[in-house]
XYZ file of C-alpha atoms in Angstrom:
712
model
C 20.304 5.373 -6.509
C 20.793 7.180 -3.376
C 17.892 8.000 -1.309
C 17.194 11.710 -0.220
C 19.304 12.925 2.568
C 17.952 15.154 5.395
C 19.371 15.890 9.052
C 17.900 13.110 11.361
C 20.341 14.613 14.400
C 20.685 17.991 15.701
C 22.751 20.382 14.134
C 26.184 21.349 15.916
C 26.877 24.577 17.173
C -6.065 28.990 -12.430
C -7.870 26.554 -13.591
C -10.912 28.206 -15.730
C -11.678 31.152 -13.857
C -15.468 31.864 -12.919
C -16.689 35.382 -14.223
C -19.579 36.342 -11.948
C -19.978 40.004 -12.965
C -23.765 40.535 -13.472
C -24.819 42.173 -16.735
C -25.993 45.738 -15.684
C -27.252 46.888 -18.745
C -30.787 45.941 -17.978
C -30.836 47.161 -14.643
C -29.396 50.598 -15.679
C -32.141 50.957 -18.510
C -34.698 50.381 -15.745
C -33.632 52.500 -13.336
C -32.148 55.236 -15.528
C -35.061 57.677 -15.215
C -34.666 57.279 -11.229
C -31.118 58.143 -10.737
C -29.022 61.015 -11.567
C -26.053 58.655 -12.547
C -27.747 57.902 -15.654
C -27.567 54.101 -17.353
C -23.996 54.175 -17.892
C -23.370 55.375 -14.402
C -25.449 52.647 -13.042
C -23.925 49.986 -15.077
C -20.340 50.965 -13.769
C -21.318 50.969 -10.318
C -23.171 47.579 -10.482
C -20.139 46.064 -12.031
C -17.604 47.580 -9.647
C -19.753 46.213 -6.647
C -19.659 42.348 -7.960
C -16.194 41.871 -9.098
C -15.774 38.571 -10.434
C -14.167 35.829 -8.312
C -11.044 34.108 -9.850
C -11.263 30.738 -8.050
C -14.212 28.340 -7.767
C -14.398 25.587 -4.685
C -17.214 23.121 -4.715
C -17.591 21.134 -1.452
C -19.728 18.139 -1.368
C -21.085 17.291 2.176
C -22.170 13.793 0.501
C -18.898 12.702 -0.331
C -17.121 11.409 2.728
C -13.314 10.968 2.533
C -13.111 9.332 6.211
C -13.277 10.461 9.741
C -10.725 12.317 11.559
C -9.161 10.402 14.200
C -8.017 11.442 17.990
C -4.102 10.592 16.464
C -4.733 12.516 13.352
C -2.350 15.611 13.901
C 1.030 14.270 15.158
C 4.800 15.160 15.757
C 7.972 13.409 16.120
C 10.199 13.622 19.237
C 13.684 12.612 19.553
C 15.998 11.556 22.627
C 18.867 13.940 21.362
C 16.741 16.900 21.696
C 17.355 18.612 25.172
C 13.989 20.786 24.680
C 11.902 17.875 23.849
C 9.953 18.007 27.078
C 9.885 21.752 27.759
C 6.312 22.760 29.467
C 6.234 24.965 26.712
C 6.168 22.046 24.087
C 3.189 20.669 25.642
C 1.284 23.815 26.229
C 2.014 24.905 22.393
C 0.954 21.106 20.956
C -2.310 20.865 23.022
C -3.543 24.101 21.538
C -2.731 23.043 18.065
C -4.977 19.645 18.866
C -1.928 17.257 18.678
C -2.920 13.772 19.152
C 0.245 11.870 18.427
C 3.620 12.207 19.776
C 6.215 9.701 17.935
C 9.420 8.548 20.132
C 12.491 7.915 20.249
C 13.341 9.874 17.047
C 13.514 8.761 13.416
C 17.098 6.412 13.043
C 17.875 6.688 16.556
C 15.028 4.151 17.175
C 17.131 1.553 15.716
C 20.026 2.271 18.248
C 18.057 3.303 21.337
C 17.511 1.166 24.283
C 14.593 2.024 26.208
C 15.609 0.397 29.913
C 19.176 1.991 29.877
C 18.073 5.169 27.987
C 21.157 4.876 25.746
C 22.001 5.037 22.016
C 25.480 3.742 21.355
C 26.744 5.762 18.625
C 24.733 8.517 19.216
C 23.658 11.056 21.852
C 21.109 11.174 24.160
C 20.103 14.330 26.130
C 19.410 14.649 29.591
C 15.770 14.821 30.751
C 14.508 12.525 27.497
C 13.756 9.242 29.079
C 10.528 7.347 28.529
C 8.797 8.660 31.643
C 9.537 12.224 30.669
C 8.257 11.778 27.496
C 5.285 10.303 28.545
C 4.597 13.068 30.832
C 4.592 15.578 28.126
C 2.372 13.206 26.167
C -0.058 13.525 28.850
C -0.046 17.042 29.217
C -0.320 17.421 25.577
C -3.543 14.938 25.978
C -2.035 12.975 23.090
C -1.105 9.187 22.513
C 2.449 8.105 22.188
C 3.575 6.468 19.016
C 6.387 4.220 19.946
C 9.241 2.578 17.921
C 10.533 -0.442 18.957
C 14.084 -1.340 18.347
C 14.702 -3.270 15.183
C 18.230 -2.709 14.273
C 20.097 -3.627 17.583
C 17.208 -4.710 19.734
C 15.298 -7.929 20.169
C 11.559 -8.937 20.495
C 12.333 -9.692 24.137
C 13.422 -6.373 24.761
C 10.434 -4.907 23.061
C 8.178 -7.010 25.341
C 9.655 -5.672 27.908
C 8.963 -2.248 27.102
C 5.182 -3.264 26.403
C 4.949 -4.725 29.671
C 6.670 -1.494 31.298
C 4.273 0.844 29.384
C 1.205 -0.385 29.916
C 1.739 -3.141 32.877
C 3.773 -1.544 35.330
C 2.877 2.168 34.488
C -0.557 1.673 32.941
C 0.376 4.284 30.089
C -2.177 2.518 27.546
C 0.438 2.966 24.691
C -1.335 1.655 21.640
C 0.452 2.058 18.676
C 4.117 0.566 18.446
C 6.362 0.460 14.843
C 8.814 -2.321 14.469
C 11.936 -0.268 13.343
C 12.155 2.943 11.499
C 13.250 2.908 7.722
C 14.769 -0.490 7.742
C 14.967 -0.410 3.953
C 17.618 1.819 4.651
C 19.829 -0.734 6.031
C 22.340 -1.331 2.876
C 20.402 -4.179 1.387
C 19.939 -1.941 -1.502
C 23.103 -0.299 -1.596
C 22.559 2.810 0.621
C 22.521 2.143 4.147
C 21.880 5.096 7.063
C 19.499 2.795 9.246
C 21.562 0.826 11.845
C 20.633 -2.981 11.489
C 22.377 -5.781 13.120
C 20.888 -8.490 11.264
C 23.317 -10.572 9.168
C 20.077 -10.980 6.677
C 18.946 -7.468 5.758
C 16.554 -8.854 3.287
C 12.618 -7.847 3.506
C 12.317 -11.360 4.037
C 14.231 -11.331 7.321
C 12.356 -8.113 8.426
C 8.979 -9.857 7.667
C 10.213 -12.767 9.728
C 11.112 -10.428 12.572
C 8.270 -8.469 12.387
C 6.059 -11.662 13.165
C 8.349 -12.479 16.293
C 8.112 -9.080 17.539
C 4.147 -9.051 17.247
C 4.095 -12.748 19.062
C 6.410 -11.419 21.888
C 4.704 -7.937 22.557
C 1.286 -8.948 22.062
C 1.884 -11.723 24.340
C 2.146 -8.925 27.134
C -0.837 -6.832 25.672
C -2.969 -8.158 23.094
C -4.697 -4.768 22.730
C -1.693 -3.044 21.323
C -1.487 -2.158 17.587
C 1.679 -3.228 15.651
C 2.946 -1.273 12.479
C 5.401 -2.554 9.836
C 7.704 -0.444 7.964
C 6.873 0.144 4.430
C 8.650 2.422 1.776
C 6.331 5.365 -0.050
C 5.359 3.807 -3.574
C 7.535 5.884 -6.529
C 10.298 6.631 -3.843
C 13.376 4.709 -3.829
C 13.819 1.969 -3.069
C 10.376 1.397 -4.333
C 10.614 -1.326 -7.342
C 14.160 -2.299 -6.504
C 14.347 -5.965 -5.932
C 17.573 -7.200 -4.226
C 19.637 -10.330 -4.911
C 17.715 -13.508 -4.212
C 14.344 -11.653 -3.125
C 10.973 -12.623 -4.705
C 10.162 -9.151 -4.937
C 10.597 -5.262 -3.897
C 10.280 -4.311 0.061
C 6.805 -3.852 0.354
C 5.424 -6.605 -1.756
C 7.827 -9.092 0.149
C 6.826 -7.894 3.390
C 3.263 -7.343 3.181
C 3.051 -10.773 1.544
C 4.392 -12.458 4.913
C 2.894 -10.110 7.541
C -0.305 -8.748 7.049
C -2.214 -11.238 9.719
C -0.032 -9.947 12.482
C 0.115 -6.497 11.785
C -2.337 -3.625 12.571
C -1.074 -0.768 10.493
C 1.757 0.093 8.236
C 3.954 3.097 8.555
C 5.337 5.275 5.660
C 7.495 8.393 5.389
C 7.100 11.047 2.585
C 9.351 13.959 1.878
C 8.702 16.369 -1.250
C 12.635 15.971 -1.794
C 13.499 16.987 -5.501
C 16.526 18.971 -7.092
C 14.271 22.144 -7.083
C 14.450 23.700 -3.966
C 11.567 26.290 -4.290
C 8.751 26.248 -2.341
C 6.359 26.258 -5.192
C 8.149 22.961 -6.429
C 7.800 21.212 -3.195
C 4.038 22.445 -2.784
C 3.783 20.928 -6.524
C 5.116 17.803 -5.807
C 2.352 17.276 -2.927
C 0.099 16.225 -5.782
C 1.622 12.969 -5.894
C 0.993 12.167 -2.582
C -2.721 10.984 -3.143
C -1.393 8.629 -5.559
C 1.320 7.372 -3.510
C -1.178 6.395 -0.489
C -3.843 4.860 -2.972
C -1.071 2.654 -4.090
C -0.165 1.561 -0.370
C -3.940 0.489 0.239
C -3.682 -1.325 -2.991
C -0.856 -3.192 -2.202
C -2.365 -4.058 1.625
C -5.723 -4.962 -0.351
C -3.483 -7.482 -2.507
C -2.205 -9.330 0.219
C -4.872 -8.860 2.943
C -7.845 -9.250 0.988
C -11.066 -9.017 2.945
C -9.051 -8.309 6.214
C -7.409 -5.183 4.539
C -9.810 -2.622 6.335
C -8.299 -3.742 9.435
C -4.952 -2.269 8.724
C -4.410 1.305 8.801
C -1.867 3.666 7.310
C 0.271 5.993 9.152
C 2.362 8.813 7.428
C 4.840 8.912 10.691
C 7.264 11.007 8.931
C 6.424 14.160 6.548
C 8.197 17.450 5.516
C 9.248 19.369 2.386
C 13.089 18.208 2.795
C 14.102 20.560 -0.064
C 17.628 20.929 0.283
C 17.765 22.111 3.668
C 16.174 25.611 2.588
C 12.660 26.946 3.272
C 12.095 24.594 6.274
C 11.078 26.935 8.656
C 9.651 29.828 6.482
C 6.249 30.678 5.503
C 5.661 28.700 2.386
C 6.413 25.346 4.612
C 3.505 26.442 6.752
C 1.503 26.391 3.874
C 2.788 23.110 2.689
C 2.416 21.687 6.453
C -1.484 22.272 6.232
C -1.879 21.084 2.883
C 0.127 18.009 3.321
C -1.446 16.816 6.891
C -5.076 17.442 5.182
C -4.245 15.692 1.729
C -2.901 12.480 3.721
C -5.831 12.462 6.041
C -8.438 12.878 2.955
C -6.699 9.915 1.522
C -6.907 7.156 4.092
C -4.239 7.718 6.686
C -5.302 7.890 10.326
C -2.224 9.679 11.439
C 0.479 12.385 10.203
C 3.539 13.190 12.009
C 5.566 16.150 11.406
C 9.144 15.665 11.229
C 10.387 17.214 13.645
C 9.270 18.969 16.900
C 12.902 20.295 17.250
C 15.554 19.705 14.913
C 18.413 22.354 14.765
C 19.447 25.262 12.277
C 21.359 24.380 8.925
C 21.619 26.552 6.007
C 20.373 29.907 6.527
C 18.589 31.767 3.624
C 16.046 34.581 3.158
C 12.441 33.621 2.234
C 9.655 35.785 1.484
C 11.542 38.245 3.442
C 12.474 36.404 6.553
C 15.526 34.625 7.652
C 14.910 30.927 7.071
C 17.075 28.421 9.360
C 16.961 25.469 7.201
C 15.490 23.787 10.384
C 13.331 20.962 9.938
C 11.580 21.379 13.433
C 8.288 22.880 14.199
C 9.737 24.741 16.986
C 13.180 26.617 17.364
C 15.964 24.598 19.163
C 17.512 28.136 19.887
C 20.838 27.052 18.458
C 23.239 28.813 16.215
C 25.078 27.910 12.615
C 27.929 29.973 12.324
C 26.983 33.884 13.073
C 23.237 32.906 12.858
C 21.213 31.984 15.826
C 17.597 30.762 15.811
C 15.036 32.681 18.100
C 14.760 31.634 21.819
C 13.589 27.857 22.370
C 10.175 26.810 21.378
C 9.799 30.018 19.024
C 7.188 28.318 16.897
C 8.008 28.475 13.160
C 5.558 28.765 10.306
C 5.013 25.030 9.873
C 3.730 24.979 13.366
C 0.983 27.540 12.619
C 0.174 25.560 9.342
C -0.787 22.472 11.586
C -2.769 24.654 13.926
C -4.655 25.856 10.894
C -5.805 22.500 10.228
C -7.133 22.447 14.003
C -9.740 25.195 12.971
C -11.481 22.667 10.855
C -12.523 20.028 13.462
C -11.498 17.320 15.900
C -11.819 13.379 16.303
C -14.739 12.020 14.690
C -15.770 14.920 12.344
C -16.157 13.791 8.495
C -13.773 14.662 5.778
C -15.477 15.773 2.747
C -14.701 16.679 -0.734
C -13.772 19.922 -1.542
C -12.232 20.789 -5.124
C -10.549 23.888 -6.305
C -10.614 25.235 -10.057
C -7.020 26.799 -9.288
C -3.733 24.957 -8.827
C -2.209 27.608 -6.455
C -5.205 27.278 -4.241
C -5.857 24.400 -2.013
C -9.322 23.713 -0.451
C -10.239 21.026 2.061
C -13.332 20.913 4.112
C -14.948 19.115 7.445
C -18.419 18.533 8.348
C -18.841 18.537 11.996
C -20.801 16.285 14.076
C -22.833 19.263 15.171
C -23.801 20.258 11.597
C -21.273 22.960 10.932
C -19.067 22.832 7.772
C -15.418 24.390 8.000
C -13.580 25.251 4.695
C -9.571 25.579 4.738
C -8.511 27.375 1.696
C -4.669 27.745 1.126
C -3.478 30.502 -1.245
C 0.133 29.262 -2.670
C 0.397 32.484 -4.798
C 3.270 34.866 -3.110
C 1.802 37.823 -5.193
C -1.842 37.682 -5.137
C -4.836 37.564 -3.170
C -7.438 35.071 -4.683
C -11.240 35.612 -4.419
C -12.923 32.476 -4.084
C -16.635 31.509 -4.782
C -17.953 28.769 -2.626
C -20.626 26.240 -3.762
C -22.033 23.362 -1.910
C -23.698 19.961 -2.572
C -25.603 18.531 0.285
C -25.208 21.447 2.855
C -27.447 24.749 2.946
C -25.571 27.449 4.723
C -27.721 29.722 7.349
C -27.680 33.619 6.786
C -25.575 33.898 9.888
C -22.169 35.307 9.392
C -19.294 32.506 9.210
C -16.846 32.429 11.721
C -13.372 33.110 10.141
C -9.672 32.440 11.164
C -6.404 33.528 9.128
C -2.786 32.939 9.076
C -1.119 35.296 6.485
C 1.577 38.057 6.425
C 1.340 40.256 9.538
C -0.306 37.526 11.611
C 1.683 36.405 14.645
C -0.389 33.507 15.225
C -3.686 32.155 13.755
C -6.024 35.168 13.923
C -9.768 35.495 14.446
C -11.060 37.212 11.404
C -15.012 36.941 11.913
C -16.963 39.859 10.349
C -14.049 41.004 8.136
C -15.760 40.575 4.995
C -15.820 36.534 4.550
C -19.327 35.166 3.423
C -20.802 31.720 2.855
C -20.512 32.315 -0.660
C -17.673 34.355 -1.330
C -14.324 35.029 0.690
C -10.894 36.501 -0.254
C -7.459 34.678 0.856
C -4.132 36.659 0.979
C -1.131 36.191 -0.557
C 0.674 33.107 0.691
C -2.113 32.796 3.222
C -4.615 30.468 4.862
C -8.109 31.223 5.606
C -10.825 28.910 7.450
C -14.622 29.555 7.619
C -16.932 27.879 9.573
C -20.658 28.214 8.501
C -23.701 26.737 10.376
C -26.528 25.105 8.398
C -29.784 26.659 7.571
C -32.470 25.419 10.281
C -34.126 22.125 9.284
C -31.509 21.252 6.590
C -28.489 18.621 6.374
C -28.136 15.325 8.108
C -29.280 16.560 11.267
C -32.723 17.252 9.988
C -32.779 13.266 9.009
C -34.550 10.649 11.270
C -31.827 8.315 9.543
C -28.294 7.382 11.120
C -25.262 7.023 9.191
C -24.808 3.778 7.572
C -21.724 1.600 7.977
C -18.968 1.682 5.692
C -19.482 -0.629 2.629
C -17.580 -3.959 2.217
C -16.604 -5.498 -1.146
C -18.465 -8.952 -0.843
C -17.455 -9.862 -4.614
C -16.214 -8.444 -7.638
C -16.225 -9.454 -11.290
C -14.985 -8.159 -14.525
C -17.965 -6.088 -14.567
C -19.977 -6.045 -11.017
C -19.502 -5.524 -7.567
C -21.497 -6.912 -4.749
C -21.428 -4.219 -1.575
C -22.888 -4.437 1.840
C -22.952 -2.534 4.915
C -24.586 -2.254 8.365
C -27.580 -0.734 8.520
C -28.617 2.651 10.051
C -31.281 3.247 12.434
C -34.319 5.244 11.072
C -33.220 4.277 7.530
C -35.921 3.309 4.900
C -33.720 3.092 1.662
C -30.149 3.371 1.078
C -28.572 5.310 -1.923
C -24.857 4.288 -3.045
C -22.901 7.158 -4.597
C -19.969 7.199 -7.046
C -17.742 9.845 -6.423
C -14.845 11.903 -8.676
C -13.601 14.796 -6.893
C -16.321 16.706 -5.555
C -18.878 15.204 -8.208
C -21.285 12.394 -6.993
C -23.988 10.362 -8.700
C -26.353 7.798 -7.806
C -25.270 4.038 -9.200
C -27.330 1.994 -6.872
C -30.616 2.163 -4.463
C -31.925 -0.518 -2.176
C -34.396 -0.982 0.864
C -31.832 -3.373 2.177
C -27.966 -3.516 3.239
C -26.508 -4.811 -0.021
C -26.403 -4.154 -3.700
C -25.040 -5.366 -6.859
C -23.218 -2.427 -8.977
C -23.469 -3.785 -12.800
C -22.146 -2.774 -16.110
C -18.813 -1.547 -14.759
C -15.956 -1.700 -17.168
C -13.086 -4.274 -16.568
C -10.545 -3.024 -14.521
C -12.069 -0.108 -13.361
C -11.759 2.013 -10.112
C -14.867 3.116 -8.416
C -15.135 5.059 -4.973
C -18.448 4.845 -3.266
C -20.416 6.149 -0.063
C -23.716 4.868 1.014
C -26.469 7.384 2.300
C -29.441 6.528 4.392
C -32.808 8.073 3.631
C -35.469 8.351 6.153
C -39.574 7.952 5.344
C -39.274 11.847 4.414
C -36.614 11.435 1.985
C -34.316 13.229 4.222
C -30.503 12.033 3.674
C -28.040 11.167 6.681
C -24.558 11.544 6.652
C -22.457 9.751 4.176
C -20.564 6.484 5.124
C -16.820 6.147 4.905
C -15.792 5.543 1.637
C -14.825 2.276 -0.442
C -12.615 2.155 -3.445
C -12.446 -1.013 -5.388
C -11.293 -2.244 -8.680
C -13.274 -4.701 -10.914
C -11.119 -7.798 -12.459
C -10.844 -9.125 -15.729
C -13.526 -11.714 -17.442
C -12.657 -15.297 -16.509
C -13.682 -16.467 -19.883
C -11.932 -14.186 -21.811
C -10.326 -15.074 -25.220
C -6.643 -13.743 -24.209
C -4.494 -13.744 -20.908
C -1.885 -11.568 -20.238
C 0.801 -11.655 -17.376
C 2.258 -8.221 -16.368
C 5.741 -8.606 -14.612
C 7.516 -5.906 -13.166
C 11.251 -7.033 -13.420
C 12.985 -4.420 -11.346
C 13.025 -0.580 -10.737
C 14.737 2.225 -9.031
C 12.113 4.391 -7.679
C 11.440 6.792 -10.550
C 11.906 3.947 -13.502
C 11.598 0.444 -14.070
C 11.619 -2.800 -16.364
C 8.561 -4.748 -16.878
C 7.857 -7.879 -19.314
C 4.431 -8.502 -20.847
C 3.413 -12.331 -21.915
C 0.199 -12.719 -23.841
C -1.340 -16.000 -24.978
C -4.296 -16.258 -27.588
C -6.816 -18.403 -25.758
C -9.417 -18.210 -28.394
C -10.025 -21.305 -31.174
C -8.609 -19.401 -34.235
C -5.014 -18.187 -34.613
C -4.614 -14.247 -34.077
C -2.419 -12.431 -36.830
C -1.293 -9.262 -36.720
C -1.829 -8.219 -33.017
C -2.079 -4.921 -30.964
C -2.140 -4.583 -27.220
C -3.687 -1.973 -25.481
C -3.636 -0.783 -21.821
C -4.164 2.708 -19.723
C -1.844 3.803 -17.057
C -3.513 4.242 -13.696
C -1.585 7.660 -12.985
C -0.565 10.354 -14.950
C 3.426 10.061 -14.274
C 3.873 6.661 -15.977
C 5.249 6.201 -19.309
C 6.970 3.927 -21.632
C 10.410 4.896 -22.393
C 11.650 2.285 -24.792
C 10.821 -1.155 -25.274
C 11.772 -4.567 -27.425
C 9.818 -7.338 -29.439
C 7.269 -4.938 -30.505
C 6.363 -1.210 -31.520
C 5.156 1.277 -28.706
C 3.097 4.153 -28.995
C 1.867 6.233 -25.774
C -0.826 9.035 -26.086
C -1.548 10.697 -22.654
C -2.274 7.418 -20.365
C -3.066 5.124 -23.232
C -0.339 2.819 -24.719
C -0.770 0.937 -27.917
C 1.827 -1.836 -28.477
C 2.226 -3.574 -32.173
C 3.620 -6.782 -33.230
C 6.875 -6.317 -34.998
C 7.144 -6.682 -38.423
C 7.014 -10.566 -39.861
C 5.624 -11.657 -36.303
C 4.130 -14.920 -36.764
C 0.490 -15.509 -35.613
C -0.483 -16.227 -31.981
C -1.738 -19.934 -31.910
C -5.226 -20.761 -30.451
C -6.002 -22.421 -27.413
C -2.976 -21.122 -25.568
C -0.618 -23.080 -27.670
C 1.897 -20.154 -27.936
C 2.849 -17.123 -26.276
C 4.502 -13.945 -26.940
C 6.347 -11.714 -24.858
C 7.872 -8.060 -24.849
C 9.185 -5.922 -22.656
C 10.288 -2.362 -21.878
C 11.683 0.272 -19.868
C 9.311 2.331 -18.427
C 9.413 5.834 -16.103
C 7.244 6.935 -13.140
C 7.088 10.367 -11.642
C 5.512 9.189 -8.380
C 3.601 5.793 -7.709
C 3.954 3.113 -10.398
C 0.800 0.872 -9.744
C 0.108 -1.994 -12.595
C -2.194 -1.568 -15.471
C -5.772 -3.190 -14.546
C -6.786 -4.368 -17.851
C -5.308 -5.271 -21.112
C -6.859 -5.866 -24.359
C -5.906 -8.103 -27.202
C -7.128 -6.504 -30.679
C -9.744 -4.749 -28.836
C -10.744 -7.897 -26.517
C -10.254 -7.536 -22.769
C -7.840 -10.501 -21.397
C -8.044 -12.093 -18.412
C -4.791 -11.805 -15.813
C -2.726 -8.766 -15.618
């Protein structure tokens, strides 16, 4: 299957509504004698004054999703972009709190030679050399993310770049990727990425990553090395090339986790449906795909996994070249940045700063230039010309709206909306304030939102409010226009951010206890998980809370800095935070989260091997092998498992009968099948073709006739 296509070079020329209307009958009866309106009039007036909200948003400041980093918001910059280093670029990016700029530009990285500032086979614009780029980076107050040339370069060339950047020029360039989208080098049948290596396999890429890391860190051991992965659920995820031990991600990670510091993945909404609604809907896949990236790192890095970060170094809708500069893509940009950051990513980079006009359409009453850039390049396509260079498009304002929530060191916290077309994101700031961003993806109707809080008590002060909606030429201050701590109205196709101050004497600032360290998983069995964490000053006890969405509940409590959680189902996944309590019972801010999955029992009466044989991004073939380890034969067996995500299913199978309900799969022995011999003396295998709409994680627990098996 061919990968999604996108322009990499410049163009040539409700959930359940909450009804809050109060019953006015009792009030009307009591006051009818005092008012000329009478009971009916008062009832009608009371109902009119308190209309029902149509969306509920629950914010839980005790449920941390991680901290904003200084590189959280980023953009791509490309050496073919003649406007890359215009002074206006640095000014615009600075005001949007952009903290990272990636260079030298997507696939160009694998043909670009930094020392000669050349890209054989491609165009390099004047004034786009490395030093000029670093001038823009410094003027922005950002950090560079640099892509070492893997396709036509060498470890020695990359090491020379590190030396020039960090020794000669003292640029302190921390983040270095090894190549760009190298899985697109033709090894899987589709090739857009330049790669001169005779061996284009993931094994060779892993070997070269080790060589690059050794050479580059010999110059500056403080730099961070990133390896290229493919996003789970996107081609070529699951594809196993001839002679390879596994697909790209599993093969690469099995060999490099000891020498890398982060992984780089790219995510485009894609799809054949080019509507804005479809692109924004596909964003719901991203959390599961990022969770699977972390699962894969966990599998190969083990206890060292928390050291390895995830960077989403390219993101956009890429919906057929349309709706890329229009308002819906601005909503998508804000939603995508925050969704990724809430799901374990330390950096998100929009593709691109400038890109060039493509297919011209009309969206929401405005011209869409089919341009994947945040800023206009000023170019033309046919008779249509873009606005003046560096005019911001809607995605720029989407990114800028995210900066209304907070900055580096502030805590992303859980926020859940009851409506599918209203997204909610929240940040608890270090000074105690809480900022909430609401994104209304409904083009036709404003949405009235009721806000509720756990772990935060707002003061009576009027919240600060900013908006970006139809009629706004920039992010606009609308403080005092009606938004309150409990209810706001978000315009159609609009975004609204509110920042609330806490009631004095409430919240983590009132606690004498500091914030605990991020919990670590020290040991795990089929039913228990032992956690430990760095203690906090002023703490007298610690509370361990599990989270599902914005809902949290207590699962452990201790006066020490470790706890064993028991009675956990085998193969179950849990996300936990730790809070510290002071002597008065006042709670600290939550630690960063930990997600872990329990194992399967070692003394189980059966064993299962689940083997993904091959895949093609949105489908796969798998084989399951079962052994009976009990001391009696098993006749007439059934096998059950649950898929980790909603998008996974069994399409067809063999050597058994398959039935799926929701995520649950039941497999029954074929008619006439013999018994499974005891003590592992025989095995039975069955296979199936599956489909996955999004990530394709493996099931974590299998049951034979109701008994949990070991393995998986």
